[in-house]
XYZ file of C-alpha atoms in Angstrom:
730
model
C 0.000 0.000 0.000
C 1.368 3.395 -0.988
C 1.061 5.993 1.786
C 1.697 9.614 0.805
C 2.658 12.044 3.570
C 2.064 15.793 3.583
C 3.726 18.215 6.029
C 1.149 20.373 7.815
C 1.604 23.155 10.388
C 4.210 22.732 13.141
C 4.758 18.971 13.704
C 1.417 17.827 12.321
C 1.564 15.331 9.462
C -1.062 13.998 7.097
C -0.901 10.463 5.688
C -3.184 9.681 2.740
C -3.881 6.169 1.482
C -6.796 4.625 -0.389
C -9.778 6.810 0.640
C -8.480 7.583 4.114
C -6.574 10.407 5.766
C -4.720 10.040 9.088
C -3.417 13.045 11.021
C -0.556 12.724 13.495
C 0.991 15.188 15.905
C 3.404 15.153 18.843
C 2.718 15.828 22.528
C 3.299 19.359 23.755
C 6.361 18.180 25.697
C 7.947 17.296 22.341
C 7.089 20.757 20.880
C 3.908 19.499 19.204
C 0.358 20.755 19.749
C -1.028 17.495 21.142
C -3.880 17.668 18.605
C -3.628 14.054 17.423
C -1.892 10.798 18.363
C 1.773 10.410 17.483
C 2.891 7.983 14.744
C 4.110 5.528 17.383
C 0.755 5.694 19.169
C -0.935 4.616 15.929
C 1.552 1.776 15.664
C 0.728 0.589 19.173
C -3.001 0.837 18.503
C -2.658 -1.113 15.239
C -1.528 -4.284 16.995
C -4.354 -4.125 19.545
C -6.931 -3.449 16.846
C -5.524 -6.225 14.675
C -5.773 -8.677 17.574
C -9.359 -7.591 18.228
C -10.195 -8.028 14.546
C -9.122 -11.676 14.605
C -11.133 -12.253 17.783
C -14.164 -10.728 16.078
C -13.738 -12.890 12.959
C -13.406 -16.044 15.065
C -16.518 -15.214 17.082
C -18.638 -14.181 14.089
C -17.920 -17.471 12.345
C -19.233 -19.340 15.406
C -22.073 -16.999 16.409
C -20.301 -16.099 19.667
C -21.439 -12.678 20.964
C -18.610 -10.186 21.530
C -20.512 -7.670 23.651
C -18.940 -8.989 26.864
C -15.463 -9.682 25.490
C -12.867 -7.089 26.417
C -9.332 -6.757 25.074
C -6.483 -4.515 26.121
C -2.799 -4.120 25.291
C 0.065 -2.651 27.281
C 3.603 -2.107 26.055
C 6.291 -2.728 28.645
C 9.446 -0.739 27.877
C 12.915 -1.976 28.814
C 14.421 0.925 30.836
C 17.879 0.250 29.398
C 16.733 -0.002 25.755
C 13.470 1.711 24.783
C 13.394 -0.172 21.473
C 13.115 -3.440 23.356
C 9.450 -3.716 24.332
C 6.941 -6.365 25.341
C 3.422 -6.065 23.963
C 1.128 -7.671 26.515
C -2.354 -8.409 25.150
C -5.011 -9.468 27.651
C -8.481 -10.780 26.843
C -11.380 -10.939 29.274
C -13.849 -13.670 28.274
C -17.305 -14.422 29.704
C -17.617 -17.553 31.832
C -20.024 -19.256 29.413
C -17.439 -19.486 26.612
C -16.231 -23.075 26.281
C -12.628 -24.083 26.864
C -12.349 -25.020 23.178
C -13.415 -21.539 22.091
C -11.157 -19.900 24.688
C -8.209 -21.679 23.102
C -9.502 -20.831 19.641
C -9.744 -17.126 20.473
C -6.180 -17.089 21.781
C -4.968 -18.880 18.639
C -6.835 -16.344 16.516
C -4.979 -13.474 18.230
C -1.746 -15.255 17.477
C -2.576 -14.845 13.760
C -2.569 -11.042 14.039
C -0.892 -9.685 10.909
C 0.751 -6.756 12.716
C 2.251 -9.128 15.276
C 3.591 -11.499 12.630
C 5.155 -8.692 10.594
C 6.846 -7.236 13.695
C 8.086 -10.653 14.798
C 9.447 -11.423 11.340
C 11.132 -8.030 11.171
C 10.354 -5.873 8.125
C 13.223 -4.736 5.918
C 13.274 -0.938 5.600
C 14.736 0.379 2.332
C 15.229 4.149 2.289
C 16.114 6.093 -0.861
C 15.704 9.454 -2.565
C 13.956 9.895 -5.919
C 13.669 12.843 -8.268
C 9.865 12.740 -8.425
C 7.576 10.519 -6.330
C 4.762 10.595 -8.886
C 7.031 9.734 -11.779
C 9.034 7.101 -9.964
C 7.067 4.099 -11.135
C 9.762 1.532 -10.475
C 7.569 -1.530 -10.270
C 7.733 -3.263 -6.925
C 7.715 -6.546 -8.817
C 10.704 -6.007 -11.090
C 13.178 -8.855 -11.084
C 16.267 -9.512 -13.139
C 15.755 -12.960 -14.686
C 18.465 -15.485 -13.981
C 18.541 -17.904 -16.893
C 20.012 -20.638 -14.732
C 16.983 -20.502 -12.415
C 14.233 -20.210 -15.029
C 10.939 -21.924 -14.194
C 8.833 -23.303 -17.032
C 5.223 -24.411 -16.536
C 2.751 -25.996 -18.904
C 0.852 -23.484 -21.007
C 3.456 -20.678 -20.831
C 5.630 -19.813 -23.839
C 8.215 -18.066 -21.621
C 9.585 -18.935 -18.178
C 7.777 -17.415 -15.192
C 10.673 -15.150 -14.251
C 10.867 -13.652 -17.741
C 7.081 -13.243 -17.859
C 7.091 -11.374 -14.536
C 9.920 -9.098 -15.687
C 8.238 -8.342 -19.022
C 4.836 -7.576 -17.558
C 6.279 -5.522 -14.686
C 8.219 -3.491 -17.249
C 5.057 -2.809 -19.270
C 3.310 -1.420 -16.205
C 6.337 0.630 -15.202
C 6.445 2.155 -18.700
C 2.841 3.275 -18.153
C 3.957 4.969 -14.885
C 1.790 2.563 -12.901
C 3.229 1.585 -9.566
C 1.933 -1.877 -8.726
C 1.850 -3.045 -5.132
C 1.107 -6.443 -3.629
C -1.687 -5.979 -1.101
C -1.892 -9.549 0.190
C -0.717 -13.140 -0.234
C -2.550 -16.372 0.625
C -1.135 -19.885 0.985
C -3.357 -21.835 3.378
C -2.709 -25.294 1.893
C 0.343 -26.682 0.053
C 0.820 -25.791 -3.632
C -2.044 -23.250 -3.653
C -0.986 -19.602 -3.792
C -2.974 -16.452 -4.470
C -2.362 -12.729 -4.214
C -4.024 -9.375 -4.671
C -2.227 -6.590 -6.566
C -3.338 -3.037 -7.289
C -2.280 0.286 -8.723
C -0.904 2.265 -5.768
C -2.253 5.524 -7.210
C -5.694 4.113 -8.054
C -6.507 1.096 -5.855
C -9.766 0.545 -7.759
C -7.545 -0.941 -10.467
C -6.745 -4.323 -8.961
C -6.523 -7.982 -9.872
C -6.134 -11.330 -8.174
C -3.788 -14.100 -9.223
C -3.613 -17.786 -8.418
C -1.227 -20.647 -9.034
C 0.628 -23.619 -7.617
C 3.640 -21.412 -6.754
C 4.248 -17.812 -5.770
C 5.708 -17.070 -9.190
C 2.816 -18.592 -11.138
C 0.299 -16.711 -8.966
C 2.156 -13.442 -9.590
C 2.188 -14.141 -13.341
C -1.549 -14.752 -13.177
C -2.205 -11.454 -11.385
C 0.048 -9.425 -13.700
C -1.455 -11.011 -16.798
C -4.949 -10.231 -15.549
C -3.921 -6.644 -14.795
C -2.602 -6.110 -18.309
C -5.589 -7.789 -19.960
C -7.949 -5.546 -18.002
C -5.981 -2.443 -18.920
C -5.918 -3.436 -22.576
C -9.651 -4.157 -22.638
C -10.570 -1.080 -20.525
C -12.244 -3.362 -17.996
C -11.070 -1.349 -14.983
C -13.116 1.556 -16.299
C -16.344 -0.284 -17.195
C -19.447 1.818 -16.486
C -17.334 4.784 -15.332
C -17.530 8.356 -16.609
C -14.253 9.344 -18.256
C -14.831 13.072 -17.763
C -15.438 15.827 -20.279
C -11.845 16.039 -21.523
C -11.647 12.437 -22.738
C -15.311 12.400 -23.816
C -14.528 15.211 -26.269
C -11.139 13.922 -27.434
C -10.326 12.473 -30.864
C -11.055 8.979 -29.573
C -12.564 7.755 -26.312
C -11.628 4.076 -26.132
C -9.221 3.157 -28.957
C -7.804 5.008 -31.973
C -9.487 2.516 -34.347
C -12.986 2.955 -32.889
C -15.801 4.078 -35.202
C -18.863 6.197 -34.430
C -22.303 5.542 -35.919
C -25.435 7.693 -35.818
C -28.764 5.967 -35.022
C -31.492 6.237 -37.650
C -34.174 8.964 -37.637
C -36.497 6.782 -35.547
C -33.688 5.575 -33.278
C -33.052 2.493 -35.432
C -29.822 0.565 -35.173
C -27.474 2.118 -37.719
C -25.989 0.227 -40.619
C -22.376 -0.720 -40.039
C -22.646 -2.127 -36.520
C -22.920 -5.861 -35.817
C -23.834 -8.362 -38.549
C -26.893 -10.428 -39.401
C -25.829 -13.295 -37.116
C -25.293 -11.097 -34.047
C -28.356 -8.909 -34.601
C -30.521 -12.021 -34.431
C -28.973 -12.822 -31.036
C -28.888 -9.344 -29.498
C -32.204 -8.067 -30.894
C -34.509 -11.092 -31.257
C -37.721 -9.071 -30.715
C -36.708 -5.963 -32.670
C -36.813 -3.832 -29.483
C -33.173 -2.745 -29.401
C -32.801 0.940 -30.279
C -29.783 3.016 -31.176
C -30.101 5.020 -27.954
C -29.695 1.783 -25.986
C -26.116 1.550 -27.276
C -24.744 5.000 -26.392
C -21.641 4.373 -24.297
C -21.644 5.198 -20.588
C -18.007 6.290 -20.471
C -18.330 9.350 -22.703
C -22.078 9.882 -22.413
C -21.938 11.800 -25.681
C -25.222 10.892 -27.351
C -24.529 13.555 -29.969
C -21.457 11.664 -31.191
C -23.546 8.549 -31.647
C -22.657 4.943 -30.919
C -18.982 4.138 -30.441
C -18.114 0.675 -31.761
C -14.946 -1.423 -31.698
C -13.590 -3.659 -34.465
C -13.588 -7.460 -34.047
C -12.524 -10.020 -36.638
C -15.064 -12.739 -37.475
C -13.133 -16.004 -37.337
C -15.188 -17.791 -39.988
C -14.159 -15.460 -42.833
C -11.807 -12.787 -41.475
C -14.309 -9.951 -41.923
C -14.303 -6.992 -39.530
C -17.490 -6.490 -37.526
C -18.064 -3.456 -35.287
C -19.462 -4.148 -31.803
C -20.833 -1.244 -29.727
C -18.702 -0.655 -26.664
C -21.887 -0.390 -24.622
C -23.013 -3.864 -25.690
C -19.718 -5.468 -24.645
C -19.721 -3.624 -21.327
C -23.286 -4.661 -20.502
C -23.187 -8.333 -21.456
C -19.685 -9.770 -21.062
C -17.948 -8.267 -18.018
C -14.418 -9.779 -18.041
C -15.419 -13.013 -19.767
C -13.351 -13.621 -22.880
C -10.204 -11.557 -22.323
C -6.654 -12.674 -21.693
C -2.996 -11.646 -21.955
C -0.094 -13.920 -22.813
C 3.524 -14.089 -23.821
C 2.286 -14.948 -27.323
C -1.048 -14.470 -29.045
C -1.670 -18.235 -29.083
C -1.019 -18.454 -25.336
C -3.512 -15.644 -24.770
C -6.077 -17.305 -27.043
C -5.829 -20.622 -25.181
C -6.316 -18.900 -21.838
C -9.186 -16.811 -23.175
C -11.052 -19.705 -24.802
C -10.461 -21.925 -21.770
C -12.168 -19.382 -19.530
C -15.077 -19.075 -21.946
C -15.589 -22.844 -21.857
C -15.144 -22.921 -18.084
C -17.953 -20.437 -17.531
C -20.302 -21.742 -20.207
C -19.975 -25.350 -19.063
C -20.272 -24.312 -15.428
C -23.498 -22.506 -16.275
C -24.882 -25.521 -18.124
C -24.031 -27.871 -15.250
C -25.474 -25.635 -12.536
C -28.628 -24.578 -14.376
C -29.441 -28.099 -15.554
C -28.554 -29.469 -12.095
C -26.289 -32.125 -13.560
C -24.486 -34.644 -11.370
C -20.849 -35.059 -12.421
C -18.654 -38.157 -12.192
C -15.902 -38.362 -9.561
C -12.300 -38.424 -10.731
C -10.907 -41.858 -9.728
C -8.174 -41.854 -7.097
C -5.742 -43.582 -9.454
C -6.106 -40.578 -11.785
C -5.624 -38.042 -8.968
C -2.487 -39.852 -7.845
C -0.822 -38.827 -11.115
C -0.727 -35.280 -9.724
C 0.752 -35.568 -6.204
C 1.083 -31.804 -5.605
C -2.602 -31.211 -6.372
C -3.599 -34.217 -4.277
C -1.556 -32.873 -1.351
C -3.513 -29.611 -1.425
C -6.832 -31.465 -1.540
C -5.812 -33.705 1.351
C -4.777 -30.645 3.384
C -8.313 -29.272 2.998
C -9.768 -32.622 4.030
C -7.495 -32.611 7.091
C -8.961 -29.237 8.089
C -12.432 -30.809 8.092
C -13.626 -29.730 4.635
C -14.888 -32.634 2.492
C -13.715 -32.139 -1.102
C -15.275 -33.599 -4.258
C -13.131 -33.733 -7.383
C -15.316 -33.970 -10.470
C -14.843 -34.323 -14.214
C -16.799 -31.456 -15.765
C -15.912 -32.255 -19.383
C -19.455 -33.578 -20.007
C -18.159 -36.862 -21.357
C -14.907 -35.517 -22.825
C -16.498 -32.719 -24.881
C -14.914 -29.771 -23.060
C -11.608 -29.207 -21.195
C -13.225 -28.423 -17.836
C -12.743 -29.740 -14.276
C -14.491 -29.069 -10.978
C -13.411 -29.117 -7.333
C -16.229 -28.681 -4.811
C -15.778 -27.943 -1.124
C -18.335 -28.732 1.588
C -18.241 -26.759 4.827
C -19.473 -28.969 7.658
C -19.449 -25.992 10.043
C -21.957 -23.939 8.076
C -23.554 -26.369 5.627
C -22.389 -24.199 2.751
C -20.822 -25.447 -0.482
C -18.557 -23.934 -3.109
C -18.196 -25.404 -6.598
C -15.024 -24.181 -8.298
C -14.386 -24.822 -11.996
C -11.212 -24.599 -14.058
C -10.455 -25.146 -17.721
C -7.437 -25.761 -19.936
C -6.614 -28.254 -22.715
C -4.368 -30.051 -20.195
C -6.275 -32.188 -17.666
C -3.667 -31.390 -15.003
C -3.735 -27.624 -15.549
C -7.550 -27.574 -15.551
C -7.605 -29.510 -12.281
C -4.966 -27.254 -10.725
C -6.940 -24.168 -11.745
C -10.093 -25.569 -10.145
C -8.271 -25.972 -6.846
C -6.431 -22.648 -6.904
C -9.636 -20.825 -7.909
C -11.358 -22.443 -4.934
C -8.956 -20.800 -2.472
C -8.050 -17.612 -4.346
C -7.813 -14.806 -1.816
C -9.577 -16.850 0.864
C -8.706 -17.703 4.435
C -10.358 -20.607 6.204
C -12.770 -18.083 7.749
C -13.639 -16.930 4.236
C -14.949 -20.403 3.463
C -17.832 -19.739 5.849
C -19.568 -17.338 3.468
C -21.045 -19.798 0.988
C -24.690 -20.778 0.733
C -26.097 -24.245 1.459
C -27.357 -26.361 -1.470
C -31.019 -26.227 -2.434
C -33.637 -28.265 -4.267
C -35.223 -25.020 -5.525
C -34.546 -25.382 -9.250
C -35.959 -21.961 -10.058
C -33.520 -20.219 -7.692
C -30.575 -22.136 -9.160
C -31.559 -21.260 -12.754
C -32.142 -17.568 -11.968
C -29.852 -15.460 -14.251
C -28.539 -13.465 -11.296
C -27.406 -16.708 -9.681
C -25.038 -17.268 -12.582
C -23.782 -13.691 -12.232
C -22.945 -14.423 -8.574
C -21.093 -17.587 -9.661
C -19.217 -15.574 -12.286
C -18.150 -12.841 -9.869
C -16.982 -14.940 -6.916
C -18.662 -18.379 -7.115
C -20.921 -17.470 -4.197
C -24.162 -18.499 -5.922
C -26.518 -21.358 -5.171
C -25.750 -24.985 -6.079
C -28.431 -27.674 -6.442
C -28.488 -30.683 -4.122
C -28.899 -32.746 -7.320
C -25.309 -31.823 -8.171
C -24.222 -34.016 -5.236
C -25.943 -37.187 -6.374
C -23.682 -40.257 -6.430
C -25.426 -41.269 -9.653
C -23.762 -39.115 -12.317
C -25.527 -37.937 -15.456
C -22.414 -38.454 -17.630
C -19.522 -40.915 -17.631
C -16.012 -40.033 -16.480
C -13.650 -39.224 -19.346
C -9.880 -39.287 -18.947
C -9.576 -36.509 -21.503
C -6.585 -34.655 -22.955
C -6.694 -31.781 -25.456
C -3.098 -30.700 -24.901
C -0.407 -29.809 -27.433
C 1.500 -26.646 -28.287
C -0.372 -23.399 -27.616
C -0.934 -23.032 -31.356
C -2.417 -26.546 -31.548
C -4.521 -26.015 -28.439
C -5.937 -22.733 -29.742
C -6.899 -24.434 -33.006
C -8.575 -27.254 -31.055
C -10.607 -24.884 -28.904
C -11.677 -22.752 -31.866
C -12.628 -26.026 -33.567
C -14.949 -27.054 -30.722
C -16.859 -23.785 -31.077
C -17.035 -24.215 -34.848
C -18.482 -27.710 -34.433
C -21.085 -26.210 -32.102
C -22.108 -23.784 -34.850
C -20.883 -20.714 -32.961
C -19.470 -17.639 -34.656
C -16.398 -16.279 -32.881
C -15.233 -12.649 -32.951
C -11.703 -11.659 -31.893
C -10.040 -8.332 -31.075
C -6.264 -8.262 -30.524
C -4.525 -5.485 -28.560
C -0.733 -5.328 -28.664
C -0.134 -1.647 -28.023
C 1.026 -2.160 -24.410
C 3.752 -4.578 -25.435
C 2.041 -7.882 -24.624
C -0.513 -9.637 -26.843
C -4.010 -9.403 -25.388
C -7.077 -10.843 -27.031
C -10.754 -10.344 -26.365
C -13.042 -13.027 -27.723
C -16.818 -12.771 -27.999
C -18.949 -15.847 -28.682
C -22.467 -14.418 -29.114
C -25.164 -16.628 -27.655
C -22.582 -18.523 -25.566
C -20.164 -16.346 -23.584
C -22.488 -13.638 -22.243
C -22.649 -13.171 -18.481
C -25.818 -11.069 -18.409
C -29.017 -11.757 -20.416
C -29.183 -9.928 -23.749
C -32.454 -8.209 -22.843
C -30.462 -6.158 -20.314
C -29.486 -4.031 -23.311
C -33.079 -2.785 -23.387
C -34.300 -3.147 -19.812
C -31.262 -2.797 -17.544
C -28.601 -0.958 -19.518
C -25.785 0.787 -17.653
C -26.292 3.840 -19.840
C -29.325 4.686 -17.739
C -26.610 6.786 -16.070
C -26.943 9.291 -18.894
C -30.504 10.120 -17.828
C -29.395 11.211 -14.356
C -25.628 11.816 -14.170
C -25.516 15.516 -15.010
C -28.491 16.479 -12.838
C -27.257 14.521 -9.821
C -23.721 15.899 -10.044
C -25.179 19.415 -10.403
C -27.739 18.777 -7.641
C -26.882 21.862 -5.589
C -27.241 24.132 -8.636
C -30.717 22.910 -9.661
C -33.701 25.159 -8.991
C -36.962 23.818 -7.581
C -38.508 23.181 -10.999
C -35.456 21.201 -12.134
C -35.464 19.220 -8.893
C -39.142 18.401 -9.337
C -38.455 17.127 -12.856
C -35.536 14.987 -11.620
C -37.700 13.545 -8.842
C -40.481 12.759 -11.312
C -38.059 10.963 -13.633
C -36.695 8.914 -10.747
C -40.235 8.006 -9.693
C -41.249 6.953 -13.187
C -38.070 4.948 -13.794
C -39.113 2.154 -11.390
C -35.439 1.755 -10.460
C -34.651 -0.180 -7.308
C -34.747 2.447 -4.551
C -31.884 0.708 -2.762
C -29.538 1.029 -5.749
C -26.591 3.214 -4.809
C -25.840 6.370 -6.758
C -22.321 5.109 -7.510
C -23.880 2.342 -9.624
C -26.582 4.541 -11.112
C -24.372 7.269 -12.575
C -20.951 5.611 -12.921
C -19.077 7.876 -10.510
C -16.705 6.536 -7.860
C -17.483 8.487 -4.706
C -15.487 7.908 -1.539
C -17.544 5.238 0.235
C -16.775 6.891 3.577
C -18.811 9.972 2.593
C -22.535 10.580 2.340
C -22.211 10.549 -1.460
C -20.580 7.141 -1.248
C -23.474 5.719 0.807
C -26.242 7.527 -1.071
C -29.083 5.446 -2.518
C -31.913 6.427 -4.843
C -34.256 6.300 -1.836
C -32.203 8.790 0.158
C -31.735 11.044 -2.867
C -35.521 11.206 -3.340
C -35.879 11.956 0.377
C -33.412 14.832 0.212
C -35.181 16.248 -2.837
C -38.504 16.021 -0.955
C -36.946 18.057 1.856
C -35.473 20.621 -0.548
C -38.920 21.061 -2.120
C -40.669 21.282 1.249
C -42.601 18.050 0.652
C -42.689 17.033 4.295
C -45.280 14.257 4.148
C -43.434 12.466 1.345
C -40.136 13.033 3.160
C -41.492 11.481 6.381
C -42.705 8.428 4.487
C -39.248 7.959 2.977
C -37.496 8.614 6.296
C -39.482 5.741 7.808
C -38.495 3.507 4.900
C -34.863 4.598 5.238
C -34.878 3.731 8.926
C -36.379 0.322 8.202
C -33.729 -0.641 5.655
C -30.851 1.602 6.770
C -27.366 0.125 6.445
C -25.758 3.572 6.438
C -23.493 4.969 9.148
C -24.628 5.386 12.757
C -24.283 9.152 12.366
C -26.555 9.196 9.315
C -29.048 6.933 11.055
C -29.275 9.335 14.002
C -29.707 12.262 11.601
C -32.797 10.591 10.148
C -34.054 9.497 13.564
C -34.030 13.164 14.559
C -35.518 14.061 11.174
C -38.459 11.688 11.738
C -39.222 13.325 15.091
C -39.042 16.865 13.683
C -41.217 16.010 10.683
C -43.811 14.383 12.948
C -43.925 17.567 15.000
C -44.075 19.902 12.000
C -46.896 17.897 10.406
C -48.973 17.864 13.595
C -51.047 21.032 13.954
C -51.236 20.563 17.711
C -47.479 20.440 18.272
C -44.884 23.220 18.279
C -41.282 22.501 17.358
C -39.941 25.086 19.839
C -41.382 22.997 22.671
C -39.161 20.042 21.734
C -35.932 21.622 20.497
C -34.233 21.640 23.900
C -34.552 17.918 24.565
C -34.071 16.931 20.937
C -30.792 18.826 21.060
C -29.806 17.064 24.264
C -30.565 13.734 22.563
C -28.973 14.281 19.145
C -26.550 17.157 19.648
C -26.579 20.739 18.406
C -24.785 19.974 15.130
C -27.273 17.304 14.092
C -30.312 19.327 15.119
C -29.087 22.398 13.246
C -28.803 20.256 10.118
C -32.193 18.611 10.664
C -34.139 21.799 11.358
C -32.335 23.581 8.525
C -33.235 20.735 6.149
C -36.908 20.920 7.161
C -37.252 24.688 6.901
C -35.264 24.899 3.645
C -32.161 26.650 4.953
C -30.028 23.521 4.465
C -30.222 21.623 1.184
C -28.831 18.114 0.685
C -27.152 17.826 4.074
C -23.898 15.859 3.864
C -23.596 16.011 0.071
C -20.665 18.252 -0.797
C -21.282 20.280 -3.978
C -19.690 19.041 -7.197
C -20.513 19.131 -10.916
C -19.688 17.473 -14.215
C -16.144 18.748 -13.609
C -16.060 16.312 -10.638
C -14.670 18.808 -8.119
C -13.775 17.189 -4.814
C -14.279 13.645 -6.095
C -10.712 12.500 -5.530
C -11.425 8.795 -5.852
C -12.971 9.191 -9.297
C -10.285 11.654 -10.315
C -7.650 9.028 -9.493
C -9.482 6.553 -11.714
C -9.565 9.068 -14.568
C -5.857 9.821 -14.100
C -5.182 6.102 -14.381
C -7.138 5.928 -17.632
C -5.426 9.048 -18.978
C -2.078 7.247 -18.799
C -3.525 4.493 -20.967
C -5.293 6.944 -23.276
C -2.144 9.038 -23.799
C -0.096 5.905 -24.508
C -2.570 4.807 -27.197
C -2.683 8.266 -28.734
C 1.112 8.419 -28.907
C 1.360 4.951 -30.460
C -1.267 5.837 -33.066
C 0.109 9.327 -33.740
C -3.217 10.894 -32.736
C -3.424 14.316 -31.114
C -5.677 14.429 -28.052
């Protein structure tokens, strides 16, 4: 994590990281003002808080109340050496906690990350640089040693060279990549989380049988998502980029809808139009991209090559963004390596969907087959030893597809997790199923999965597949666990060179009668491909293009960002449009308009319901506001402070709406209850003196929205690189 420090007045310092700001000072005896804790005080508090966090996690997983658990820490300083200290952590536990859980809580404290880092002893490297912002020396850069190269199946270069190449690409883009976390809870299963230090919203996860292979996975995913603009899906790029020579790629094309909003000629082809617009309801306005929001420019579309005949077909950016998420994109050392990875993932997700929705029971992989892969078997046995039954299944559907499945059962919670992996090599597919299962997860994280169900309708629900796609947290049918399989086990093998494997996988789709469309991006220095298989690789249903399109943001973005500048008539029109939209009132404004607000602010917590409520207050519509306040209180998951604001608001509105009550009679005790600051805001909101309490003014220029600005700055690096490569002025 990158922490930037600013020097404030006297000895005060400001540390900024992610969306947080921490202020430190020094005691008056050390010439400070005593206005904030010292840096060392924060350090001491971090270990106590970390210990308490692990206690909380342990107790939550076992439904143990923590109200009567108390924890404290004291640091005992050696009088002869103040750097030699003992941190003494004490925990007070209620009498009714069992001896087993008492031991478990103490063991959980022992896992405290702060404690382990201190005990290991971090290595401090101190250096000067010419410019902090320009010093993008990747934290992952390594100098490959040819004598220690590691080759794995499926990679056309050794891991060390791959890491060096991909780290160099990111450094050239002035992106400083940091490793946020590692996981290795069973043998031969590694995962990590990496992110852009300047824009932590740009992050990826990697997995593999070794640290190096997991790092390669994360870096490859980072580059593929940069190349395919996935980090910036649904997000507003800002006016500067929206009005530039190109928005997404230099080879994009813009098309104007017809006079009656028809789909313009030049986008899609006959085959894809039949899939994306089966009822003839899709209009040109449905395909305006969310990122630029420039309806006047028309529909921006990206070129893809149709594999059957090599013809170029233009796909609207909006269509790809709405239907495919990250499915069908991959980076590699060579184009063929990227294609194999990309097609494997497409098969993995499509076959997974078929198996889950049709509630198929899969055949077990025989033990004599598993024994061919001792490292994988060791990881599976380690899970079993921790009390998690594991099922290893052949998901190839009788040898048709290169897909495997590893399913974990949690006997503590009754939840299950079916993890799928795909690759032309049986071994690699199996390894990916296992590493995907544990990617980024601790043992406590395995408690979050749902129990199986016999409710076929819930399993087949489209949103259930979306949950499986995002993090495999969706429902699984009990029928999946039948010992009587619906297909026979196949000891399959599609492996060969990457070129041969790519041809094989393309061939399977051709035999299925599927058209395949491919875009290749090589401008960053590594081949990245994005493959669309219409009617097969979508994540969301195609009717979302008409009924749940992300470009609904364009109907509201400008008005909401300019909220403080709208007059009463404009507010009334905005409220009416929100009412008529039938949008889910609990949808957050971040999702609605494609703006990344700091989640620790009122903007970041704002929902459509609360926005309507605040507009009611601004317009003096007290009865409607009270109705929405009551609804807000019923479903509130906002901050305690915001909840109290609306609790006070409900009381004041009740008084104001009652002809027999006078607000002045209650102000004294309401102020004692909620505080002067809150009551000033509440009364001001009711009488019209305060508008949109808690929402700091901004506009389409995004003033004050640092989190979104960081995202735009990240994209500008990519945009400028593409413009320079293409010789385009922006």
